[in-house]
PDB file of C-alpha atoms in Angstrom:
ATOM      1  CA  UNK V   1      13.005 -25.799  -5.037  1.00 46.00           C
ATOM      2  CA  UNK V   2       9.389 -24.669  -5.737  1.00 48.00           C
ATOM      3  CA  UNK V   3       7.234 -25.775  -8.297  1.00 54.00           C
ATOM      4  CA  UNK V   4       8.581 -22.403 -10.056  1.00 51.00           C
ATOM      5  CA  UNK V   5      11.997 -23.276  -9.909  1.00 59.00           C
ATOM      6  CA  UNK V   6      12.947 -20.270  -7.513  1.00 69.00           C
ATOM      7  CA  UNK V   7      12.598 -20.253  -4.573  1.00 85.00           C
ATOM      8  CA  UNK V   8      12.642 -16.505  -4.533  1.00 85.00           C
ATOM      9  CA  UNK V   9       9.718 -16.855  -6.582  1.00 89.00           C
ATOM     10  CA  UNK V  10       7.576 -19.452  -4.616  1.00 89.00           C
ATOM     11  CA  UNK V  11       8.602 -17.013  -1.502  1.00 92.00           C
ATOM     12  CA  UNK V  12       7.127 -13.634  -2.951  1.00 92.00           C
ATOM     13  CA  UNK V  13       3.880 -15.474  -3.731  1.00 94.00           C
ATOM     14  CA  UNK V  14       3.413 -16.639  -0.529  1.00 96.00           C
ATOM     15  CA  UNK V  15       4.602 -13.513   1.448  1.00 96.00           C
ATOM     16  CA  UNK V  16       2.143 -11.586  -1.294  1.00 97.00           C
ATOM     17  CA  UNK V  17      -0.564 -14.106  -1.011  1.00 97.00           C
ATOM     18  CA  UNK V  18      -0.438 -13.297   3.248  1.00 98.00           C
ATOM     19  CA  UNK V  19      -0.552  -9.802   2.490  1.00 98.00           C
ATOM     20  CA  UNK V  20      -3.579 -10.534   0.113  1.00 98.00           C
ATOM     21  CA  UNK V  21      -4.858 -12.440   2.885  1.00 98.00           C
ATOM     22  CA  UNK V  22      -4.629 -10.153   5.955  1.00 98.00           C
ATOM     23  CA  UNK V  23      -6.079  -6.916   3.709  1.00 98.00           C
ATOM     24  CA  UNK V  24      -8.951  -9.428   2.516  1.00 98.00           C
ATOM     25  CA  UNK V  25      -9.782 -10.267   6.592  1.00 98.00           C
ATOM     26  CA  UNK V  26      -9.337  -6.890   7.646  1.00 98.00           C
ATOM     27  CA  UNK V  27     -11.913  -5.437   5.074  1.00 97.00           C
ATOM     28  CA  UNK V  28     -14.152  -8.562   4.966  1.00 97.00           C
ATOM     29  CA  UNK V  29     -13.394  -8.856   1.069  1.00 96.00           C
ATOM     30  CA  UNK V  30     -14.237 -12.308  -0.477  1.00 91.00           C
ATOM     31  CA  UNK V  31     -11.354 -12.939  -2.491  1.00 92.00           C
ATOM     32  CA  UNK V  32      -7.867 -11.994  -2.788  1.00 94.00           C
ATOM     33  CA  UNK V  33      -8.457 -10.359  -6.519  1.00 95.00           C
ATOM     34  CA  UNK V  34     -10.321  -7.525  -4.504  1.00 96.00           C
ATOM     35  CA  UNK V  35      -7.626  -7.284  -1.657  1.00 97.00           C
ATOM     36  CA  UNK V  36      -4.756  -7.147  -4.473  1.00 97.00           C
ATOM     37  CA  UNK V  37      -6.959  -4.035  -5.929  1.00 96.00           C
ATOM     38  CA  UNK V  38      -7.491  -1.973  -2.574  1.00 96.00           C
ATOM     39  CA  UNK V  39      -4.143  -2.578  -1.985  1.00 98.00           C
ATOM     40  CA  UNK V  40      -2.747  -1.491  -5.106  1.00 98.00           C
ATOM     41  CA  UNK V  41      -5.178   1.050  -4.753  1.00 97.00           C
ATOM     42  CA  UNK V  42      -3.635   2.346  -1.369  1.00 98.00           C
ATOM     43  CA  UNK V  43      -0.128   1.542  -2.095  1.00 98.00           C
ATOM     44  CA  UNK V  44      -0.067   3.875  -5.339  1.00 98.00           C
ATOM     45  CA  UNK V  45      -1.879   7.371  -3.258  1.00 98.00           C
ATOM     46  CA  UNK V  46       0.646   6.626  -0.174  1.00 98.00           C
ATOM     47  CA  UNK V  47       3.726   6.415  -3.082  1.00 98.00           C
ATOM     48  CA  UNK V  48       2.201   9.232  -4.881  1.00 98.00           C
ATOM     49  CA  UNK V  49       1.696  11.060  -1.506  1.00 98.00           C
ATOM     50  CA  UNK V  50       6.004  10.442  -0.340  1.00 98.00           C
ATOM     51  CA  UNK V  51       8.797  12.129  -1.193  1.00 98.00           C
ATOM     52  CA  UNK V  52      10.677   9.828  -3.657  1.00 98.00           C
ATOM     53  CA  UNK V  53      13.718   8.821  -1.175  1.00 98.00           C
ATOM     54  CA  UNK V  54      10.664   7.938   1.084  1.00 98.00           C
ATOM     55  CA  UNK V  55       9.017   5.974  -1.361  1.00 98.00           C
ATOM     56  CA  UNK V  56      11.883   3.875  -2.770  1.00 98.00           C
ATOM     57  CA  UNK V  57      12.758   3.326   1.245  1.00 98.00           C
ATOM     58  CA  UNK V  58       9.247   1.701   1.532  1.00 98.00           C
ATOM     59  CA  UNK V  59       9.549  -0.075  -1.752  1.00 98.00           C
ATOM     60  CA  UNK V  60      12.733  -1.697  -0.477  1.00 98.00           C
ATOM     61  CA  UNK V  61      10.558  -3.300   2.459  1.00 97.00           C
ATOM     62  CA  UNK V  62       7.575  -4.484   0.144  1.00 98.00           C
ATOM     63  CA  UNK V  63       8.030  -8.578  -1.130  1.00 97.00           C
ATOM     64  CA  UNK V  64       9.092  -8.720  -4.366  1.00 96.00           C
ATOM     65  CA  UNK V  65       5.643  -9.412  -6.211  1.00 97.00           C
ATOM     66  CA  UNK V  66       4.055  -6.638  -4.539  1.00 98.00           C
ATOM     67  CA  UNK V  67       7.386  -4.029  -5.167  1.00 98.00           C
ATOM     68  CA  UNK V  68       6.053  -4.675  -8.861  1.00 97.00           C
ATOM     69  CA  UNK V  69       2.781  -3.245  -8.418  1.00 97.00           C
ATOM     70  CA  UNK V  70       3.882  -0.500  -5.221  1.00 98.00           C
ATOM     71  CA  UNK V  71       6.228   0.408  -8.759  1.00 98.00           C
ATOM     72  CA  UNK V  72       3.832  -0.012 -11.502  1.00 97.00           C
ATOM     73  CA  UNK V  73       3.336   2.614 -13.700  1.00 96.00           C
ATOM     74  CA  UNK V  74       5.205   5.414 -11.115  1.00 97.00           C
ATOM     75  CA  UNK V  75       6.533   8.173 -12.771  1.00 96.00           C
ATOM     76  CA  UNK V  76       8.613   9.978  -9.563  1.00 97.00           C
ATOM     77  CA  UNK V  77       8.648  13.454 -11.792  1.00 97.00           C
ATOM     78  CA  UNK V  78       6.229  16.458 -10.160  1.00 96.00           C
ATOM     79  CA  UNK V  79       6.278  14.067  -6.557  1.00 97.00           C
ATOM     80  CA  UNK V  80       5.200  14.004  -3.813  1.00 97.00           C
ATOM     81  CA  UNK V  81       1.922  15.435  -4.656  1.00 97.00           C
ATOM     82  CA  UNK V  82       1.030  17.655  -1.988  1.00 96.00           C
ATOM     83  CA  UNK V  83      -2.377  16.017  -1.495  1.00 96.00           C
ATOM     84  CA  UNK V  84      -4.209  16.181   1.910  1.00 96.00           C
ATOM     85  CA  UNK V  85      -7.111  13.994   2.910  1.00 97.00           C
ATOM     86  CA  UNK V  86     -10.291  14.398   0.130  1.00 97.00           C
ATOM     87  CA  UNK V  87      -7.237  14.397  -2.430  1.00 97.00           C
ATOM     88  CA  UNK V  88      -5.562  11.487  -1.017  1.00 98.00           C
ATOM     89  CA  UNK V  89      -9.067   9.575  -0.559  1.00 97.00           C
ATOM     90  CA  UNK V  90     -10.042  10.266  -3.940  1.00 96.00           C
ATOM     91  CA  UNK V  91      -7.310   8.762  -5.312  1.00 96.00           C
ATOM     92  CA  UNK V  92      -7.961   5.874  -3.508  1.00 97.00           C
ATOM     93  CA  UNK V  93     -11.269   5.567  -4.803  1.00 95.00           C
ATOM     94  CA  UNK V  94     -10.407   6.165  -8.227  1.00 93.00           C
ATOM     95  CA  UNK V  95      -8.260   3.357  -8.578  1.00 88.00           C
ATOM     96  CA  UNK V  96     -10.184   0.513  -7.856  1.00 86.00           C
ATOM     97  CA  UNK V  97     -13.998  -0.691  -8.811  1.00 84.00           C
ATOM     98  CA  UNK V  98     -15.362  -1.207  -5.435  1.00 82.00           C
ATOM     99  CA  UNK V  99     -14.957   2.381  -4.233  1.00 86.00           C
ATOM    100  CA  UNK V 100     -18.666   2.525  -4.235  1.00 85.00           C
ATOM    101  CA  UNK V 101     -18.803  -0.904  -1.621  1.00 89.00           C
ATOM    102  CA  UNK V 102     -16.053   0.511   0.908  1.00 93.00           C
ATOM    103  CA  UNK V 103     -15.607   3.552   2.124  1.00 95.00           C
ATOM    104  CA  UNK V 104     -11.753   4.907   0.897  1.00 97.00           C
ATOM    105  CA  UNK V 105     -11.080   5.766   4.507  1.00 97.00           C
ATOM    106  CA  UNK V 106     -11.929   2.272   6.188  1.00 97.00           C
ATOM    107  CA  UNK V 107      -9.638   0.807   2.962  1.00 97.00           C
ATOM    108  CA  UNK V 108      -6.675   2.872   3.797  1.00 98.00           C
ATOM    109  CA  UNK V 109      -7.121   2.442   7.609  1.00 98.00           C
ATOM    110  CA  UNK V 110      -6.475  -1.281   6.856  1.00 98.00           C
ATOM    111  CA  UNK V 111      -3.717  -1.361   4.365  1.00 98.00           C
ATOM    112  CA  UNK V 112      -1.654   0.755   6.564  1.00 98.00           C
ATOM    113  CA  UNK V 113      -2.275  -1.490   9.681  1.00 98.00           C
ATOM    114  CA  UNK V 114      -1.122  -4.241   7.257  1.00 98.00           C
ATOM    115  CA  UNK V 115       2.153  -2.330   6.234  1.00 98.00           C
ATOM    116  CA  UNK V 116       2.151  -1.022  10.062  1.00 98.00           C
ATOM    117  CA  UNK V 117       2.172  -5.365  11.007  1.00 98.00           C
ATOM    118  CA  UNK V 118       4.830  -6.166   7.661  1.00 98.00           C
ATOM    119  CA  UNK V 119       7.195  -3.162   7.956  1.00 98.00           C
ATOM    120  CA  UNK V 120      10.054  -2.171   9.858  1.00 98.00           C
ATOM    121  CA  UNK V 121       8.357   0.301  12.377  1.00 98.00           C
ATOM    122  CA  UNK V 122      11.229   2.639  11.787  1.00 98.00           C
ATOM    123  CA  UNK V 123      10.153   2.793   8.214  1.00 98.00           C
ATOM    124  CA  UNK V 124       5.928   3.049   9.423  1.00 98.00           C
ATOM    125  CA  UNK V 125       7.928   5.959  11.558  1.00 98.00           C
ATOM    126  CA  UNK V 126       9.775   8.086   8.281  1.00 98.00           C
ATOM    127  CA  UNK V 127       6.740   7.304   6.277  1.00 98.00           C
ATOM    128  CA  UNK V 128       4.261   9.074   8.840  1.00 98.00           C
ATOM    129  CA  UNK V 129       7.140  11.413   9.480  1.00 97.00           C
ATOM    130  CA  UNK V 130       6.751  13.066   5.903  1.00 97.00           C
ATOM    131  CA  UNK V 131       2.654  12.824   6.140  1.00 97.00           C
ATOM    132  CA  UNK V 132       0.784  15.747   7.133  1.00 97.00           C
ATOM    133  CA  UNK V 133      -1.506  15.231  10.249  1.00 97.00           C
ATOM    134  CA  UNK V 134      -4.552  14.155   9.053  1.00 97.00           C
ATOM    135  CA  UNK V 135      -3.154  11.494   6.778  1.00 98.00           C
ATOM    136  CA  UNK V 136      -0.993  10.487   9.743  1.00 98.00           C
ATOM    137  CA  UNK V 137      -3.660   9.781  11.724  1.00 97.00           C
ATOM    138  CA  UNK V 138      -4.938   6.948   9.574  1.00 98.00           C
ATOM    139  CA  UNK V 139      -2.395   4.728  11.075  1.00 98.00           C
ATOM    140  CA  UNK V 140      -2.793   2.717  13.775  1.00 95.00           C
TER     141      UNK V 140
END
């Protein structure tokens, strides 16, 4: 057992604190506080941006700790928003305070080579699937 008691619980945190990890590398951040926000940040336009089937389906994939925030304060009703690129950008940069140190493009460029490295690539493959073109080409 962990120090938690679970070890579900000692599991998520290190799986999350990996993900924290690569996003941080990837985008040159200095601590994981900023990588959990540009990920949140990305995680909650790509949700926004999926049918719901599609974004439970990813959900399923996510560790458990960051499930929570992919989930936090979703409200499926009125989705997917039909946003295309400035939309989906803006939303990026709306949801996290360094938006004015890192260009929304570069952060979603790196999330999704994160979730492209973490998820199934059948799942990367029906999540680009229901994308239109330009936000499918911010994959890798």
């Amino acid at each position: 057992m962990t120090t938690s008691g679970l070890d579900t619980f000692g599991s998520t945190l290190q799986k999350t604190h990996m993900w924290l990890n690569d996003v941080a590398s990837r985008l040159s951040l200095d601590n994981r506080h900023q990588a959990y926000l540009v990920l949140r940040a990305v995680l909650h336009a790509l949700r926004d941006r999926l049918t719901v089937e599609e974004a439970v389906q990813l959900g399923a994939q996510l560790p458990m700790l960051v499930r929570g925030f992919y989930y936090e304060g979703w409200t499926p009703t009125g989705k997917p928003l039909k946003w295309h690129m400035p939309q989906f950008l803006a939303a990026i940069c709306d949801s996290h305070p360094l938006c004015g140190e890192l260009d929304p493009e570069r952060v979603a460029r790196a999330v999704f080579k994160v979730l492209a490295t973490r998820v199934s690539e059948g799942e990367i493959d029906d999540v680009k699937h229901v994308l239109p073109k330009e936000l499918r080409g911010l994959w890798p």
